[in-house]
Short mmCIF file of C-alpha atoms and ligand atoms in Angstrom, two decimals:
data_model
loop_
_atom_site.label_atom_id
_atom_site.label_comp_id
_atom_site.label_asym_id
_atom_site.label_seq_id
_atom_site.Cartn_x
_atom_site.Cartn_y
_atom_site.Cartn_z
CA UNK U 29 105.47 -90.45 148.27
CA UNK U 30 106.99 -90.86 144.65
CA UNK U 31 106.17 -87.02 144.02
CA UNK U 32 106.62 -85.56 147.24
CA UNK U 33 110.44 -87.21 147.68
CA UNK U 34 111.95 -85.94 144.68
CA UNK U 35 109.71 -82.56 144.53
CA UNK U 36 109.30 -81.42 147.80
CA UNK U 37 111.89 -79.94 150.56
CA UNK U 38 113.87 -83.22 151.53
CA UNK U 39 115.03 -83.82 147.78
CA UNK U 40 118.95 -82.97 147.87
CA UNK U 41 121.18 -85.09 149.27
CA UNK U 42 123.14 -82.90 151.69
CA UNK U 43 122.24 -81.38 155.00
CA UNK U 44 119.57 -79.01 154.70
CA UNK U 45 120.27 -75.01 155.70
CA UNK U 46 121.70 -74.33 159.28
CA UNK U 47 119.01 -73.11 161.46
CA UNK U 48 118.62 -69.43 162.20
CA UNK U 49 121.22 -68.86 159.08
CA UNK U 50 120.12 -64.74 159.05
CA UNK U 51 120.27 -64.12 162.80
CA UNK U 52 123.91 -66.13 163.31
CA UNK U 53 124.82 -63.34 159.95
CA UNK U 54 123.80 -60.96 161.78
CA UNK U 55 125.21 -61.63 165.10
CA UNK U 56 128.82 -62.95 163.63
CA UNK U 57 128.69 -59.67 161.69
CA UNK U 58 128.16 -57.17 164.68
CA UNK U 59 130.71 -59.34 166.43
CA UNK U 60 133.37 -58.81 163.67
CA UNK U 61 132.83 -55.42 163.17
CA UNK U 62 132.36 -54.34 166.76
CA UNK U 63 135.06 -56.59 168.69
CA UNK U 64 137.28 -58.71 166.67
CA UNK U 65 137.96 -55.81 163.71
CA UNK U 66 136.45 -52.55 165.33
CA UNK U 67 139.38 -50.92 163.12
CA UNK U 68 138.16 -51.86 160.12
CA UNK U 69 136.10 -49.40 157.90
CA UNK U 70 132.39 -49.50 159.46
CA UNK U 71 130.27 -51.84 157.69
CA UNK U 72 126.37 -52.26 157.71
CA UNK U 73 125.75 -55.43 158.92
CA UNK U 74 121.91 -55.20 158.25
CA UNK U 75 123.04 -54.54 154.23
CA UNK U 76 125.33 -57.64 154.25
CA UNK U 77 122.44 -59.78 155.74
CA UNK U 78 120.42 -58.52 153.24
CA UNK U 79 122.59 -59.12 150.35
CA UNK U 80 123.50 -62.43 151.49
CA UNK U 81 120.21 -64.06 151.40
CA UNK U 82 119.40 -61.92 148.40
CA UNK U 83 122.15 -63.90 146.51
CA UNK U 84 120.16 -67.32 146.93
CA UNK U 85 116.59 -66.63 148.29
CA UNK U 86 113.84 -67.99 146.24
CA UNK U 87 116.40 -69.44 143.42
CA UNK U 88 117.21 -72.59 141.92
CA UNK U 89 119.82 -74.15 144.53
CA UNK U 90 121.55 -76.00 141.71
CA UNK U 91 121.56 -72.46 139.34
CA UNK U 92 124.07 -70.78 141.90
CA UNK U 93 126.45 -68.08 139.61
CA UNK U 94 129.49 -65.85 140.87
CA UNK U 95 127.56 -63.24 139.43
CA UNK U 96 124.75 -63.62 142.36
CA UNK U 97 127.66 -62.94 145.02
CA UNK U 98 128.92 -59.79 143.61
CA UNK U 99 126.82 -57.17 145.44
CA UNK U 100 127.69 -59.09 148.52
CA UNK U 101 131.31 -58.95 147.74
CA UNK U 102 131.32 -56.12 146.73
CA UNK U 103 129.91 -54.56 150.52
CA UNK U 104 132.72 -56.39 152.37
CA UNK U 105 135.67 -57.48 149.97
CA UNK U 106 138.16 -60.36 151.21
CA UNK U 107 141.18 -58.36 151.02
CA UNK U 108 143.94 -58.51 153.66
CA UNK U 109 147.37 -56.51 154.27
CA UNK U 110 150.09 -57.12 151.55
CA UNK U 111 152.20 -60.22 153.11
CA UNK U 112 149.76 -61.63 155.72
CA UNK U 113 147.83 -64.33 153.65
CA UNK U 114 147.50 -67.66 154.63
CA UNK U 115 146.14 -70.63 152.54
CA UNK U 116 145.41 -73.77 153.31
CA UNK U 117 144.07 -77.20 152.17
CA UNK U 118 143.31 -80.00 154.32
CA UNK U 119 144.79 -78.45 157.29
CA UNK U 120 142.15 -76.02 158.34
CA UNK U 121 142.35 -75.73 162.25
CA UNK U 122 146.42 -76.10 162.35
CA UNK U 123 146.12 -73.07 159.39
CA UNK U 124 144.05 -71.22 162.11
CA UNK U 125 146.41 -71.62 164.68
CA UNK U 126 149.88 -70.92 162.73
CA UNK U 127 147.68 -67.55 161.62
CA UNK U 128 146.90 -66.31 164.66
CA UNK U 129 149.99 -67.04 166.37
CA UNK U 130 151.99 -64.72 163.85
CA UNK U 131 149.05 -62.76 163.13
CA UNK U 132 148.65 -63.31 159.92
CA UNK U 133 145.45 -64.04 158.20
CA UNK U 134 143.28 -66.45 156.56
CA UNK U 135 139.85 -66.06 154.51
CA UNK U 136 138.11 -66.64 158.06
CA UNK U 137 139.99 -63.76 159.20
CA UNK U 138 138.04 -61.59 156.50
CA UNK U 139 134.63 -60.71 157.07
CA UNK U 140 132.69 -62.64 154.95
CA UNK U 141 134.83 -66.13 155.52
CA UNK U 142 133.70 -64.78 158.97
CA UNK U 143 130.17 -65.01 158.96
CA UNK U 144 129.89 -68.08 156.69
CA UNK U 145 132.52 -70.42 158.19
CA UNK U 146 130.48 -73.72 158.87
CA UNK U 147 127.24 -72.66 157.95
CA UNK U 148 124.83 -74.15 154.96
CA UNK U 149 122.56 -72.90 152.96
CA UNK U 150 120.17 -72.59 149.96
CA UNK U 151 117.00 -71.39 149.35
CA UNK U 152 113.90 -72.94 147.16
CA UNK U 153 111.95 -71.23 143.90
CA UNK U 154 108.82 -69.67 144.93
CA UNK U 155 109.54 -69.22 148.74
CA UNK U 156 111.20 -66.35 150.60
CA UNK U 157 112.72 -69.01 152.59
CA UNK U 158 115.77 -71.15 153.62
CA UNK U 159 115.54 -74.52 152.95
CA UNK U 160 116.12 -76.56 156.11
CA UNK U 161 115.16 -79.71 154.94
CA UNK U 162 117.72 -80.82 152.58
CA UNK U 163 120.39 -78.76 150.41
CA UNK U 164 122.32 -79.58 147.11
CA UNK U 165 125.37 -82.62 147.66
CA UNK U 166 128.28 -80.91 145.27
CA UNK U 167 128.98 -84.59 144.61
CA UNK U 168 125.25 -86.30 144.30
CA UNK U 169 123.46 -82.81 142.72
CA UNK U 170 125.52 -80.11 141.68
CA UNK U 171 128.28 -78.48 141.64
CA UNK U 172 126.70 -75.43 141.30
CA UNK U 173 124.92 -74.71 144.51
CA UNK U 174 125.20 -71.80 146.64
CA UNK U 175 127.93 -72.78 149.22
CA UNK U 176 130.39 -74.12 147.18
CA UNK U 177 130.02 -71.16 144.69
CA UNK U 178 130.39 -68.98 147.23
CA UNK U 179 133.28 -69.96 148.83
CA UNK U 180 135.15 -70.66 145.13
CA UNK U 181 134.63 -66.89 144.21
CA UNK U 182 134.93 -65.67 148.24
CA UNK U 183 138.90 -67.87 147.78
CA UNK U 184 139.29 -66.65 143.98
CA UNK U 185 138.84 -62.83 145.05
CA UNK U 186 140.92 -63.62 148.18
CA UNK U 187 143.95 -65.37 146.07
CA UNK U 188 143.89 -62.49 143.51
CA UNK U 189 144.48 -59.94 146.10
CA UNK U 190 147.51 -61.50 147.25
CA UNK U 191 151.09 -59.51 147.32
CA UNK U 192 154.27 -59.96 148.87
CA UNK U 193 155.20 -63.66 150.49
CA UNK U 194 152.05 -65.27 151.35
CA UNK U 195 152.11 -68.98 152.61
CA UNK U 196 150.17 -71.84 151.91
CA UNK U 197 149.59 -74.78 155.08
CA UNK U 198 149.61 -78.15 153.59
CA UNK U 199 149.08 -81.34 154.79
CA UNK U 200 151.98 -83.62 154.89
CA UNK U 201 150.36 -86.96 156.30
CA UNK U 202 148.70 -87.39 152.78
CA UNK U 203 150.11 -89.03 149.74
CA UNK U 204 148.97 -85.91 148.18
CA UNK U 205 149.36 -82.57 150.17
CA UNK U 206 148.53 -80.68 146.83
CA UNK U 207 144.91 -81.52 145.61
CA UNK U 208 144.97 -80.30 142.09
CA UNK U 209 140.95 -80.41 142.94
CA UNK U 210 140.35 -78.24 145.82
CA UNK U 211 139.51 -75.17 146.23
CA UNK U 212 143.45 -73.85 146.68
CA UNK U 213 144.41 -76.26 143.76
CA UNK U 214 141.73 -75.31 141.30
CA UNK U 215 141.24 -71.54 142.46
CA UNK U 216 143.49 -69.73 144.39
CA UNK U 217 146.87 -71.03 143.08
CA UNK U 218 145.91 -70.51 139.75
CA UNK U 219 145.27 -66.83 140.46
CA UNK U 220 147.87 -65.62 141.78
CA UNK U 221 149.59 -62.53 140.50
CA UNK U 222 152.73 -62.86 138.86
CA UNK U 223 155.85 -62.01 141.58
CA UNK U 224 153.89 -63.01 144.47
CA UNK U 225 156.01 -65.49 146.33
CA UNK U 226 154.48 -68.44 147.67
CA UNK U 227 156.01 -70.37 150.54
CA UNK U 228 154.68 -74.06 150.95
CA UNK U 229 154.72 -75.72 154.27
CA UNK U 230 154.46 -79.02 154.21
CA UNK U 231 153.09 -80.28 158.16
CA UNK U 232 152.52 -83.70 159.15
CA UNK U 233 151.15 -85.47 162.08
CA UNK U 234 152.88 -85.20 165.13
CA UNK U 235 155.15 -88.89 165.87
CA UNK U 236 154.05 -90.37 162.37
CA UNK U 237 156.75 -90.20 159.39
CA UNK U 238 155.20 -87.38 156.30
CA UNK U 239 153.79 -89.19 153.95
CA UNK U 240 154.83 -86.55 150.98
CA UNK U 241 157.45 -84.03 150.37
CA UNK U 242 158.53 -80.92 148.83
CA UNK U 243 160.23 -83.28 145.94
CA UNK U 244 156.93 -85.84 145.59
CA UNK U 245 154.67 -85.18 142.33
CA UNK U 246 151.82 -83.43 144.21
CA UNK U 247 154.23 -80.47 144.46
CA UNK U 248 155.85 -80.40 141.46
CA UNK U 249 152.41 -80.44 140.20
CA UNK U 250 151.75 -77.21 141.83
CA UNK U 251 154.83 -75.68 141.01
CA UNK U 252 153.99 -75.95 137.34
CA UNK U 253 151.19 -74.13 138.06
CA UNK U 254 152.82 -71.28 139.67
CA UNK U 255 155.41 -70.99 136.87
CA UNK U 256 153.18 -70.77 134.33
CA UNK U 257 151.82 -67.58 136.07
CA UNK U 258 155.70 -66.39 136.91
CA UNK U 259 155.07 -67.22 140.73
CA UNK U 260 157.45 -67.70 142.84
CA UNK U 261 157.90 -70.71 144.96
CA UNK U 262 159.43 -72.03 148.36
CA UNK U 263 158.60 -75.10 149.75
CA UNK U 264 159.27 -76.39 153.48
CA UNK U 265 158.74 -80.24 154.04
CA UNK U 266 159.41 -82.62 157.18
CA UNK U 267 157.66 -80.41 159.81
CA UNK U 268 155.39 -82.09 162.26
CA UNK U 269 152.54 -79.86 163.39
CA UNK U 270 154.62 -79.13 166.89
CA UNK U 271 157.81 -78.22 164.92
CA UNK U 272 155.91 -76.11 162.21
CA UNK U 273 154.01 -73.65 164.90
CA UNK U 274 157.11 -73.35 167.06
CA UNK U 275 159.93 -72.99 164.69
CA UNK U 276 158.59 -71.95 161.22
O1 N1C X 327 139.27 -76.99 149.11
P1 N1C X 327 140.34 -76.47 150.01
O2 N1C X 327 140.32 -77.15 151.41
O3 N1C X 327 141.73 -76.52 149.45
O4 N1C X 327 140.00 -74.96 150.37
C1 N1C X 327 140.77 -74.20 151.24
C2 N1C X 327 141.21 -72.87 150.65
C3 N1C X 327 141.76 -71.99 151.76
O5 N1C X 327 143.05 -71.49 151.39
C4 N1C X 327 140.72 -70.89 151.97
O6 N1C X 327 141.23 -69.61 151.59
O7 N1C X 327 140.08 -72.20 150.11
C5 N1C X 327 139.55 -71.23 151.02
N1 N1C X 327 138.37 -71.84 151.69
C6 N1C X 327 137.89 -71.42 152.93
O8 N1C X 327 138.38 -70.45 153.52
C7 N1C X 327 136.85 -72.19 153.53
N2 N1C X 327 136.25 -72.12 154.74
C8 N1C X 327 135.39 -73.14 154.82
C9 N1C X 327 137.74 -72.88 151.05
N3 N1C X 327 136.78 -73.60 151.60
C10 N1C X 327 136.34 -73.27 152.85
N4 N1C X 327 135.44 -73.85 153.67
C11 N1C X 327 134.72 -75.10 153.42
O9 N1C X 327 135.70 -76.18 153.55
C12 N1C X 327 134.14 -75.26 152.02
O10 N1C X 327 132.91 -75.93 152.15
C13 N1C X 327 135.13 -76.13 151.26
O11 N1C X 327 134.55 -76.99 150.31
C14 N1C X 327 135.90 -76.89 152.31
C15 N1C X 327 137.38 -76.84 151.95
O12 N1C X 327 138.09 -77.97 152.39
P2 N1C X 327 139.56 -78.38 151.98
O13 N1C X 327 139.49 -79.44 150.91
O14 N1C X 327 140.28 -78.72 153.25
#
């Protein structure tokens, strides 16, 4: 039991992989490229499958690298229109909403934060494939593993693209609506390209009073941030979620 536990399949801590990971890929993928972006340049969906599992198939699901993303990256880039970027932390569904209201967009607008939105995965050393068992906890394994890698370098390549005004959807019902930790904290804000402006929008709960504001020391945090990087910076506060999509 000793052996098999910490061994075997079930040893990670997290969920295992989502089941039928390559054929929801492929489906989400024709979907994009057929009906939600048929503009876009044509992709081939059966080469993005196939460099998305070769990224993690058969490798050590605490070893993940940025490195083992690029060729998949590279296929289907996460770049959007100068001025139409939307970030967000801790405020994913009302970010959704405010983006395709105004038609902006958000990394689940691109293809690849397409076809991987709410899925799991990893794979296992010497098998072909997914692990459905158990995968990697960031907090009780690794850091390292395959979906959180993918999604920092997915946001970093996605932050570095940014030009123009692009606008960043943060949660005003916490004592903290910037996380110096998250993946907008730790990745996109700091990669920025000088004289991109970025406008902050502080949203909290409907009928419940914010709980931080443009002037709290979350935000001045992240201003530092962007000034050391010659960002510029807006910041909105004191808009409940009804006021924000209507007015802002
Ligand atoms: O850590 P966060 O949010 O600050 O990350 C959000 C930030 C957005 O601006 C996106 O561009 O980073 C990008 N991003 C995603 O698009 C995304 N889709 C799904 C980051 N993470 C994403 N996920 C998953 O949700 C992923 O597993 C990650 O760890 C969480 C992010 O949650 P958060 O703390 O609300």
């Amino acid at each position: 039991i000793y052996k098999w536990h910490y061994s075997g399949l079930n040893r990670w801590h997290g969920a295992g992989s989502t089941a039928d990971f390559q054929k929801i890929i492929q489906e989400r993928c024709d979907t994009y490229t057929q009906t939600i972006r048929p503009g876009s340049r044509s992709r081939n969906c059966q080469a993005i499958r196939q460099a998305f599992m070769s990224a993690f198939i058969s490798k050590d699901p605490c070893k993940a690298t940025k490195e083992d993303y690029n060729s998949l990256i590279n296929l289907a880039p996460p770049t959007v229109p100068c001025g139409q970027q939307v970030f967000w932390s801790k405020t994913k569904e009302l970010a959704h909403e405010y983006a395709k209201r105004r038609r902006l967009m958000t990394l689940e607008d691109t293809l690849l934060g397409y076809l991987a939105d709410g899925l799991r995965w990893c794979g296992e050393p010497g098998s072909s494939d997914l692990n459905i068992w158990s995968c990697p906890d960031w907090r009780k394994d690794c850091r390292t593993n395959y979906v959180s890698v993918f999604w920092e370098v997915l946001s970093e390549r996605f932050a570095e693209s940014a030009c123009n005004t692009v606008r960043v959807v943060l949660n005003g019902s916490l004592e903290n609506a910037f996380d110096s930790m998250s993946i907008f904290g730790r990745v996109e804000a700091p990669n920025l390209r000088p004289q991109v402006e970025l406008e902050a929008w502080l949203v909290h709960d409907t009928g419940k009073p914010p709980s931080d504001s443009c002037s709290g020391s979350s935000i001045r945090k992240l201003k530092s941030i962007l000034d050391g990087r010659n960002v510029k910076f807006r910041c909105m506060d004191n808009l409940s979620r009804d006021q924000f999509l209507q007015r802002s």
